[in-house]
Short mmCIF file of C-alpha atoms and ligand atoms in Angstrom, two decimals:
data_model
loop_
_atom_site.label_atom_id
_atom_site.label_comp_id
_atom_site.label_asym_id
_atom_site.label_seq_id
_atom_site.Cartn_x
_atom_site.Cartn_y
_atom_site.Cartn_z
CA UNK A 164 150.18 62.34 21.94
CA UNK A 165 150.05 59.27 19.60
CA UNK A 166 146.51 57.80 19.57
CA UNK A 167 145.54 55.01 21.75
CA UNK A 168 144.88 51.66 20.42
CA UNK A 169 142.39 50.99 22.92
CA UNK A 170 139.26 53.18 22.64
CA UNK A 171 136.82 54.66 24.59
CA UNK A 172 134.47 51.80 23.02
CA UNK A 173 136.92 49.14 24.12
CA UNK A 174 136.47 46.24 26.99
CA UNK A 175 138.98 48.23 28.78
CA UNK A 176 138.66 46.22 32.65
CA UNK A 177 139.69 42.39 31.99
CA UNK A 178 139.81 39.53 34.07
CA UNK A 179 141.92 36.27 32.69
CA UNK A 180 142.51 33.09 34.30
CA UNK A 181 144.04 33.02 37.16
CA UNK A 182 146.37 29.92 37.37
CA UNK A 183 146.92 27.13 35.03
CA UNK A 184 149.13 24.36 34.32
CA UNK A 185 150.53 23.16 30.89
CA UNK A 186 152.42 20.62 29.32
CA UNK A 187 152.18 16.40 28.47
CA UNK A 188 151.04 15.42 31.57
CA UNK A 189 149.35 17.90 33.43
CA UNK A 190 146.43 16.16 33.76
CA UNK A 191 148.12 14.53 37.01
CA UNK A 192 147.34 17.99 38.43
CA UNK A 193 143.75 17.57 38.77
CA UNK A 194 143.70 15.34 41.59
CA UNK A 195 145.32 17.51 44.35
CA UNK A 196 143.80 20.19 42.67
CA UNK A 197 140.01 19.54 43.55
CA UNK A 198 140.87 17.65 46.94
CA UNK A 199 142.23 20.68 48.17
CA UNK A 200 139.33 22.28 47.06
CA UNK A 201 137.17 19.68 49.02
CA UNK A 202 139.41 19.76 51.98
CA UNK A 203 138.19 23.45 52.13
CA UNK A 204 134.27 22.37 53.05
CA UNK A 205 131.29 21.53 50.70
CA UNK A 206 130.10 18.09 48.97
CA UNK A 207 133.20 17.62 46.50
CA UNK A 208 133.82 17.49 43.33
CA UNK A 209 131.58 17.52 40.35
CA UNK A 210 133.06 16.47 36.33
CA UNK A 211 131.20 17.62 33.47
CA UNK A 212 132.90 14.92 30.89
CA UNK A 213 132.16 15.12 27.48
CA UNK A 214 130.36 11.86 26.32
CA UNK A 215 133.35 10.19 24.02
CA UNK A 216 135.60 9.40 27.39
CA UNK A 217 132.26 7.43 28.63
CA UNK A 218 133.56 4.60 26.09
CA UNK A 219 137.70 6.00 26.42
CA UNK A 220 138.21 6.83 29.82
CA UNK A 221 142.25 5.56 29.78
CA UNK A 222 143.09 8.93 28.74
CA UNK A 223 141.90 10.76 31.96
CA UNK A 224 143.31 7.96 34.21
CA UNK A 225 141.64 6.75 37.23
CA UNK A 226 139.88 10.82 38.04
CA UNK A 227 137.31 11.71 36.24
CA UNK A 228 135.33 8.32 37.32
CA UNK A 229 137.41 7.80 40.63
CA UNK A 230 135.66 7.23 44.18
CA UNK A 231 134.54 10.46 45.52
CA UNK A 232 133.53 12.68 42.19
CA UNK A 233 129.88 12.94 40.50
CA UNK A 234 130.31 12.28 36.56
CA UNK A 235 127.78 14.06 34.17
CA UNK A 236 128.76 12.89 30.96
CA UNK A 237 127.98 15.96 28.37
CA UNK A 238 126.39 14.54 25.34
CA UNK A 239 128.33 16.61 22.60
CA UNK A 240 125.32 16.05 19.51
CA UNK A 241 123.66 18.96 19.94
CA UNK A 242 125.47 22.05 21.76
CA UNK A 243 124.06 22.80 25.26
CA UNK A 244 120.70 24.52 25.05
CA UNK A 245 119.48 27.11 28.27
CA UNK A 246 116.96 23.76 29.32
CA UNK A 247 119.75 21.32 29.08
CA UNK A 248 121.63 23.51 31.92
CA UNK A 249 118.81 23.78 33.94
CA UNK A 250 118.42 20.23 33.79
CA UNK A 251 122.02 19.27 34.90
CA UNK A 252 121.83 21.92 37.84
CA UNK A 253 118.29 20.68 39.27
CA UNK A 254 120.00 17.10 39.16
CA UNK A 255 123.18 18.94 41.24
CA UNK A 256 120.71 20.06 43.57
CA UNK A 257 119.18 16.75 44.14
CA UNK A 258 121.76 14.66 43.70
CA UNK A 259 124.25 13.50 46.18
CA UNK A 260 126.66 16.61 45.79
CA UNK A 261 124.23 19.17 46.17
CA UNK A 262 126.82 21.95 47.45
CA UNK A 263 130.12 20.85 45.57
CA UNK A 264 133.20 22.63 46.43
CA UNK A 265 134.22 22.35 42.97
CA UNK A 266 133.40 21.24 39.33
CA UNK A 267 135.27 20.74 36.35
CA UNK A 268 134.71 20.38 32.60
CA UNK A 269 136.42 18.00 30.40
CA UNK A 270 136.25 18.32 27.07
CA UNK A 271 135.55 20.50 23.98
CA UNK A 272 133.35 23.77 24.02
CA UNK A 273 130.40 21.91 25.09
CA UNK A 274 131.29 20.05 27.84
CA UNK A 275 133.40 23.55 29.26
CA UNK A 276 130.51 25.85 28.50
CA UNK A 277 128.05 23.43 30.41
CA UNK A 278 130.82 23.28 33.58
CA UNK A 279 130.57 27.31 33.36
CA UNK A 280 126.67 27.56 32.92
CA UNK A 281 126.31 25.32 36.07
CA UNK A 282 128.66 27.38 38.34
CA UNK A 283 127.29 30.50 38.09
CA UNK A 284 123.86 29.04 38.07
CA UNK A 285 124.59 27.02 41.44
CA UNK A 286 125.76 30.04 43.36
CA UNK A 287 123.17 32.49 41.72
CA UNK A 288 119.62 30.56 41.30
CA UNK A 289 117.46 31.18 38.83
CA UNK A 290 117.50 29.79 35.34
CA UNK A 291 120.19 29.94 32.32
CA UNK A 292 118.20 32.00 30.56
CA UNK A 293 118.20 35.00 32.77
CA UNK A 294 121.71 35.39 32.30
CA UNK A 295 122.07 35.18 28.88
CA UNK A 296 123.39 38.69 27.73
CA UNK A 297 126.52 41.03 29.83
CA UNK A 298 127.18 41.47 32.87
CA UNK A 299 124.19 39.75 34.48
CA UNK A 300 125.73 37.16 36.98
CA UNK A 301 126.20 38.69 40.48
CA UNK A 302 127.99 36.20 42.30
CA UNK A 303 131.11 34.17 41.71
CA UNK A 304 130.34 30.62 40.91
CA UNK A 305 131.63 27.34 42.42
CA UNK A 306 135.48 27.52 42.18
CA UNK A 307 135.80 25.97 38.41
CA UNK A 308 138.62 23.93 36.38
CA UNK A 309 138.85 23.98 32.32
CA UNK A 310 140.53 20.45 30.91
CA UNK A 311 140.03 21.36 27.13
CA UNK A 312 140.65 17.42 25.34
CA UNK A 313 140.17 19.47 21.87
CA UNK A 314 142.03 23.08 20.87
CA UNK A 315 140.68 26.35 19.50
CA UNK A 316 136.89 27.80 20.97
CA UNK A 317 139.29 29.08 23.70
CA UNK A 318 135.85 28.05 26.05
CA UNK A 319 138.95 27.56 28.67
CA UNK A 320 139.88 31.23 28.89
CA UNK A 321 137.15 32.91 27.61
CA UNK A 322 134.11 35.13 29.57
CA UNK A 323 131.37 33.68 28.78
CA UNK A 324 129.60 30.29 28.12
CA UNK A 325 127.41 29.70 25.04
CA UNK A 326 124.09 28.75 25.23
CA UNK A 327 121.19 28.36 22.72
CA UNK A 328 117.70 29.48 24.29
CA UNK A 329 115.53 27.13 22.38
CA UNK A 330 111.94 29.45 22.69
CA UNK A 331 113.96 32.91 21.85
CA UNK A 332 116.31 31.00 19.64
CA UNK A 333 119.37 33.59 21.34
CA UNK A 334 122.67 32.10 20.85
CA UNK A 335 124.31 33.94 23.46
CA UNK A 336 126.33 33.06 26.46
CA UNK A 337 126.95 34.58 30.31
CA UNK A 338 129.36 36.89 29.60
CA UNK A 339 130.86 37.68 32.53
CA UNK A 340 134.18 37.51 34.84
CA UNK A 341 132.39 35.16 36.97
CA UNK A 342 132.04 33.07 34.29
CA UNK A 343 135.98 32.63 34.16
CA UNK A 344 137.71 29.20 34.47
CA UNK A 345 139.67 29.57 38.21
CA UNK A 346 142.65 27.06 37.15
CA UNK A 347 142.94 25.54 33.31
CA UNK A 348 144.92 22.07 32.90
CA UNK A 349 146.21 22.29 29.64
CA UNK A 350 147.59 18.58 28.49
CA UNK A 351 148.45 18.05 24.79
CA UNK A 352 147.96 14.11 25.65
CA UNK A 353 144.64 14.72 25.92
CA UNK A 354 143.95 15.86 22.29
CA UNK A 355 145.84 13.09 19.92
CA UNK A 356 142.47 10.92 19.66
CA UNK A 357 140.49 13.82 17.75
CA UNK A 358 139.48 13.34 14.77
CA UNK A 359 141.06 15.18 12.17
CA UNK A 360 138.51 17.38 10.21
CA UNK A 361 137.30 18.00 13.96
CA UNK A 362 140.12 18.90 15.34
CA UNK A 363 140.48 21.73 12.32
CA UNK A 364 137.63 22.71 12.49
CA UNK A 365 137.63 23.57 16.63
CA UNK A 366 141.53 25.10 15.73
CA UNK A 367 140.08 27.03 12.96
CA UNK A 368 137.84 28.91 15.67
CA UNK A 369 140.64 30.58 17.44
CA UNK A 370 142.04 31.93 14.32
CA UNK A 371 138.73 33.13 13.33
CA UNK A 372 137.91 34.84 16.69
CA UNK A 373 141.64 36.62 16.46
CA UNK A 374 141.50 37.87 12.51
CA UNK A 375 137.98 39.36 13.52
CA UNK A 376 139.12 41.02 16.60
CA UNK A 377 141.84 42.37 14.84
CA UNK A 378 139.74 43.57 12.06
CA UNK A 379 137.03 45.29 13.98
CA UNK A 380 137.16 48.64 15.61
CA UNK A 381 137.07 47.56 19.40
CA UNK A 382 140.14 46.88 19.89
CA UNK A 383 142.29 46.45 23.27
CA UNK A 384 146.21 46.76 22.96
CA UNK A 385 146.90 43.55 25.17
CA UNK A 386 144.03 41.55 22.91
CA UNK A 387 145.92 42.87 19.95
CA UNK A 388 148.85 40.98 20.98
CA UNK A 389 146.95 38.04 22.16
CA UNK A 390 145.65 37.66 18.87
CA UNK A 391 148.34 38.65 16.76
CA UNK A 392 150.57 35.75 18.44
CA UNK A 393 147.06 33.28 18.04
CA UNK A 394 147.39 33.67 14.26
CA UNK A 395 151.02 33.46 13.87
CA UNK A 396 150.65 29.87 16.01
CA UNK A 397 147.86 29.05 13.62
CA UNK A 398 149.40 29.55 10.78
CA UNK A 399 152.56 27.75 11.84
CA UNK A 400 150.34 24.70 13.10
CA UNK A 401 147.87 24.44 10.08
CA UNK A 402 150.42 24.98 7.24
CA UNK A 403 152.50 22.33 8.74
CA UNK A 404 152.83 18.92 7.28
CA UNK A 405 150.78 17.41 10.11
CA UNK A 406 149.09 19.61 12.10
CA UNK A 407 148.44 17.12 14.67
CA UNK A 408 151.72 16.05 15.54
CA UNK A 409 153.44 16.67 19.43
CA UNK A 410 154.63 20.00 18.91
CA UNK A 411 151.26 20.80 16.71
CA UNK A 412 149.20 20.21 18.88
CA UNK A 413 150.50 21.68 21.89
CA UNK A 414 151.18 24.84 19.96
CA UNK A 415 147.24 24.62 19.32
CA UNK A 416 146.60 24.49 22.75
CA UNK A 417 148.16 27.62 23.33
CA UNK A 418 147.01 29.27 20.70
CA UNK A 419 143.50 28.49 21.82
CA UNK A 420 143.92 29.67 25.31
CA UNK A 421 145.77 32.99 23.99
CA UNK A 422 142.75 33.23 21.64
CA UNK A 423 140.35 33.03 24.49
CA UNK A 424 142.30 35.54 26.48
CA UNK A 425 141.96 37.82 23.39
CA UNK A 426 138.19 37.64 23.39
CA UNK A 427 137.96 38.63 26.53
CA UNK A 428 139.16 41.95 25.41
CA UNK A 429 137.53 42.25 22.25
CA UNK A 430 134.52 41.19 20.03
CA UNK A 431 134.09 38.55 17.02
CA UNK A 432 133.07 40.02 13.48
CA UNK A 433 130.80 38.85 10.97
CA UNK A 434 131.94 35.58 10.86
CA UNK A 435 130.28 34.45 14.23
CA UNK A 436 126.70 36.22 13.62
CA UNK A 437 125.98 34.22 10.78
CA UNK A 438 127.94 30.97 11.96
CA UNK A 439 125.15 31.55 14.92
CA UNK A 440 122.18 31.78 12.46
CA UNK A 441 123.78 28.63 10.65
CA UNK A 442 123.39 26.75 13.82
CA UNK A 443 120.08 28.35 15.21
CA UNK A 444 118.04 28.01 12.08
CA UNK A 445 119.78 24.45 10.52
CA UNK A 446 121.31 23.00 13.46
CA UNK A 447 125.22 23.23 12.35
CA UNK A 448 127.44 22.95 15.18
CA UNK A 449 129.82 26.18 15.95
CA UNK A 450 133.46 24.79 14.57
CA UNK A 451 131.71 23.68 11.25
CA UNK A 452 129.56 26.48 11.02
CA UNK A 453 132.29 29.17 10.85
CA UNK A 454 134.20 27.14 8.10
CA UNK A 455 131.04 26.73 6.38
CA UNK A 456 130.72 31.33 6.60
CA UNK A 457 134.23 31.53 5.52
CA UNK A 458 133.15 30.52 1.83
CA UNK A 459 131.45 33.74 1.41
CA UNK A 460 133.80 35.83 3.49
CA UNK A 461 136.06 36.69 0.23
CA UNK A 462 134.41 40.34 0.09
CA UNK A 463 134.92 41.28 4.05
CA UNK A 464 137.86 39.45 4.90
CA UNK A 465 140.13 38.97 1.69
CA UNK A 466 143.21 38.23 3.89
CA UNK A 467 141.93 35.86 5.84
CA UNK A 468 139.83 34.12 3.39
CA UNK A 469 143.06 33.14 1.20
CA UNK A 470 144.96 32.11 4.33
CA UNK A 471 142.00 30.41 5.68
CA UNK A 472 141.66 28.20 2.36
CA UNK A 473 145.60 27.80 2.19
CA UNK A 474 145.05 26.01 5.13
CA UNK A 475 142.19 23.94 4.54
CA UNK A 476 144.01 22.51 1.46
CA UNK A 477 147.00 22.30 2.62
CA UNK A 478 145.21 19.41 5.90
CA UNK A 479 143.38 18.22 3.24
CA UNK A 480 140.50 19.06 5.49
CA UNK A 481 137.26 19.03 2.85
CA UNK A 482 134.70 21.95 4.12
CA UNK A 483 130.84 21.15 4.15
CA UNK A 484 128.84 23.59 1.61
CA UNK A 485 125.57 24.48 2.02
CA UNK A 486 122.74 22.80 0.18
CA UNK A 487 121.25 25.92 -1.72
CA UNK A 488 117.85 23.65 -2.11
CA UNK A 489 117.71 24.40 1.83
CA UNK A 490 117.31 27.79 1.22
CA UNK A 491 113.98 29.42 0.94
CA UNK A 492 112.95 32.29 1.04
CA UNK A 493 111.56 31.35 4.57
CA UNK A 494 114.93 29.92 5.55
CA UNK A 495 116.76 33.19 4.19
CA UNK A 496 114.26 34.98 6.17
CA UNK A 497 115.11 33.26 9.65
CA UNK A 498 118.74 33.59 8.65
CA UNK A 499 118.65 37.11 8.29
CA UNK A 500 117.50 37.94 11.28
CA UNK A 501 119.47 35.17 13.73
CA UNK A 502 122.32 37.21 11.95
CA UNK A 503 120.99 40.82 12.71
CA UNK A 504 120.24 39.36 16.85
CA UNK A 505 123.97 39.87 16.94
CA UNK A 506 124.45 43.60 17.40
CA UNK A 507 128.05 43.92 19.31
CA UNK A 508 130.17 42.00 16.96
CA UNK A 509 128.32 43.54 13.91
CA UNK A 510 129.14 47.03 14.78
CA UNK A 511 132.23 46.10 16.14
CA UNK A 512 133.09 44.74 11.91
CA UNK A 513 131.10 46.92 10.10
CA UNK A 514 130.26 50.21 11.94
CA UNK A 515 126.82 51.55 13.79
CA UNK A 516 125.56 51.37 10.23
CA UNK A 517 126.11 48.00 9.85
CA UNK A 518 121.73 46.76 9.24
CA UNK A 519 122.60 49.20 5.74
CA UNK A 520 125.12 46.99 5.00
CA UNK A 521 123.42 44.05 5.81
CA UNK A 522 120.34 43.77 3.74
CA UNK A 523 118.10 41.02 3.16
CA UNK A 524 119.35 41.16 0.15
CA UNK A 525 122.84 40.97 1.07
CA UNK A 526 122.53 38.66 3.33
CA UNK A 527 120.64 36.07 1.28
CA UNK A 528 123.45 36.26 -1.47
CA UNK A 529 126.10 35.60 1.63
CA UNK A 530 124.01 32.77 2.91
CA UNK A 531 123.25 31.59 -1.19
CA UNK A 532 126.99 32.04 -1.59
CA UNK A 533 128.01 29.02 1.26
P1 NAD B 704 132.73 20.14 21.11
O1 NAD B 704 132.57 20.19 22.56
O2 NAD B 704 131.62 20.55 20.22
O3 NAD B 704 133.18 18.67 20.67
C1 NAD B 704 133.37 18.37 19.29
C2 NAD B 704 133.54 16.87 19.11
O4 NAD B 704 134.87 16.49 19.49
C3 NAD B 704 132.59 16.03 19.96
O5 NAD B 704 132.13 14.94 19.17
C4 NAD B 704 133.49 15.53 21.08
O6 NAD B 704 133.02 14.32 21.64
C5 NAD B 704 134.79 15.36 20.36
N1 NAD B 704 135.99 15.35 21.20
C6 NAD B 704 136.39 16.26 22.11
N2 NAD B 704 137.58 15.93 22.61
C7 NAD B 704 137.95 14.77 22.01
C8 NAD B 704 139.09 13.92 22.10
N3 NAD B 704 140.12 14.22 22.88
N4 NAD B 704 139.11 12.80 21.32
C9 NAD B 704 138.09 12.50 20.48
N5 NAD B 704 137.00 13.25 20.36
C10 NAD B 704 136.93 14.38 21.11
O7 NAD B 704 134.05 20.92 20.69
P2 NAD B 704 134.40 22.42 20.44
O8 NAD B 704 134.45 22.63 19.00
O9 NAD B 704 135.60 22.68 21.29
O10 NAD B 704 133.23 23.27 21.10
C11 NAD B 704 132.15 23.83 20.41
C12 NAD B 704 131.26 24.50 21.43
O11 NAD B 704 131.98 25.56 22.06
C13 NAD B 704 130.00 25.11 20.87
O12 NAD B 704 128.91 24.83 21.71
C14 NAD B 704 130.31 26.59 20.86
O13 NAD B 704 129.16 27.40 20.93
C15 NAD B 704 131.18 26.72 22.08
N6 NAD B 704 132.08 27.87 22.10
C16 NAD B 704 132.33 28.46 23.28
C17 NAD B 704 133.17 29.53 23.38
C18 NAD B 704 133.42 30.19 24.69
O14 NAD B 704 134.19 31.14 24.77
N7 NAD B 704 132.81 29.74 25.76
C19 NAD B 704 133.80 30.04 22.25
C20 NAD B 704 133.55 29.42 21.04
C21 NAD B 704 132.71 28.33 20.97
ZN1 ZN B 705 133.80 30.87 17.90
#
């Protein structure tokens, strides 16, 4: 018998999204969508809208701050903390929608992770916090829609919500089916205003998340192919002479969604542990963060690295650096062990063994090398 390429170790029970709608346009969806939801009882609809349409709102139309819905604009400055959620949800409880029959998130990572966060937390009490980790949620949360407005975290398909618990300085999310999306709007419209280094930067994520799956040793047969196809779109869309033209970007938007099906099956590498510490310990956002780790990734991911910088030149997209004066021995310190918080996807990239591999030593010259 040929040997599985899904083993024992491997997520082997998945759930994906269960309806969603794509294509220029789609956005028209979201109307119907929620009032059916309403017509079914509760107190309506609540957006989570990520803070640039508060000054651009013509590209939603008339919905997202129509009669009838509660706005939360998601401030997108810092990414959503474990306090920040708690926050939104107590004003959800005391607001005028305290029982909504349905919320959605509009946006980027943030402003999807934060729609997430609140659902589970709204049909599960307690605080963000205590499900931080696998498997924790009990419940399924208020019925949920993704309208991603920027391509790659895959935050729309994924399991799981990110979160950055400010006292144990965990950046983990809820991972969880019931943290899955119930209906995704996918609208290429929606992304043309991003700005450029952004919008590689957020792309960049989904080819990251798919080279690392692939690379690591849980693997799932279905992710394989998710991710396999995410690369090959990535490729094609960031080697292009404008990667943010129609076809670009809607080829962007479905590589992000296939990537976040694929992580649903699978784990990140190294890449993401010490993206995490970058943004724990010096406050770099997620997207930036990862580009910033793929300087020093030569050694671990030689593939990757050269098609990763291919692209990058070939956008003209110019990659932060890290300022090595920032880097004490203090600094290093914290780094390391933000990095070494990260168990799953380290095994999953460099074996059981993988705190022999990753040194203080060897991690300072990664984070030195940046
Ligand atoms: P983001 O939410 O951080 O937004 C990035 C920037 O793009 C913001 O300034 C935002 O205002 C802007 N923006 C978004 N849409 C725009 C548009 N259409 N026009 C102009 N500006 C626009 O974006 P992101 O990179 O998608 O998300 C990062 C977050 O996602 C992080 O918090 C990260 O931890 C999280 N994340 C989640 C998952 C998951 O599976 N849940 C996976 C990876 C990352
Ligand atoms: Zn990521």
């Amino acid at each position: 018998m040929a040997p599985s390429t899904t083993p024992p170790t491997s997520v082997r029970r998945v759930k994906n999204i269960a309806r969603y709608a794509i294509g220029c346009g789609a956005i028209a969806d979201l109307e119907p969508l929620t009032k059916a939801q309403a017509a079914g009882g509760g107190d309506g609809t609540v957006c989570f809208v990520d803070e640039y349409f508060r000054g651009n709102p013509g590209l939603l139309g008339a919905f997202a701050v129509g009669e009838g819905v509660q706005t939360i604009f998601v401030p997108t400055d810092v990414e959503p903390t474990t306090d920040y959620v708690d926050q939104v949800v107590e004003s959800i409880r005391s607001g005028p929608r305290p029982r909504p029959s349905c919320l959605v998130g509009i946006g980027g990572g943030i402003a999807m992770d934060t729609c997430k966060a609140a659902s589970n937390l709204l049909a599960n009490g307690g605080r963000a916090e205590d499900y931080q980790g696998w498997d924790l949620v009990k419940r399924p949360g208020v019925f949920k829609v993704a309208v991603p407005t920027i391509s790659g975290t895959g935050a729309e398909a994924s399991r799981t919500c990110v979160l950055t618990n400010p006292r144990t300085k965990l950046k983990l999310g809820m991972n969880s089916d019931h943290t899955v999306f119930d209906y995704v709007v996918m609208d290429p419209d929606l992304t043309r205003t991003v700005p450029r280094d952004q919008y590689f930067f957020t792309g960049m994520d989904a080819y990251i998340h798919c080279m690392e799956s692939l690379a690591g040793s849980h693997r799932n047969a279905i992710g394989d192919a998710y991710s396999r196809e995410t690369l090959r779109m990535c490729k094609d869309v960031f080697l292009a002479q404008d990667m943010m033209d129609d076809r670009c970007r809607e080829q962007l938007m479905v590589a992000s969604y296939l990537g976040g099906c694929a992580i649903a099956t699978s784990y990140v590498g190294l890449v993401h542990p010490l993206s995490a510490a970058l943004s724990v310990v010096l406050g770099l956002h997620h997207c930036v963060a990862n580009c910033i780790v793929m300087r020093a990734m030569q050694p671990f991911y030689p593939e990757a690295f050269r098609e990763f910088w291919d692209m990058a030149h070939r956008q003209a997209v110019a990659v932060p650096s890290i300022d090595g004066a920032t880097l004490d021995a203090t600094t290093l310190d914290a780094l390391h062990d933000a990095t070494l918080m990260h168990e799953r996807p380290l095994a999953n990239a460099l074996g059981a063994e993988f705190r022999k591999v990753l040194t203080k030593q060897a991690t300072g010259q990664i984070f030195r090398g940046m």
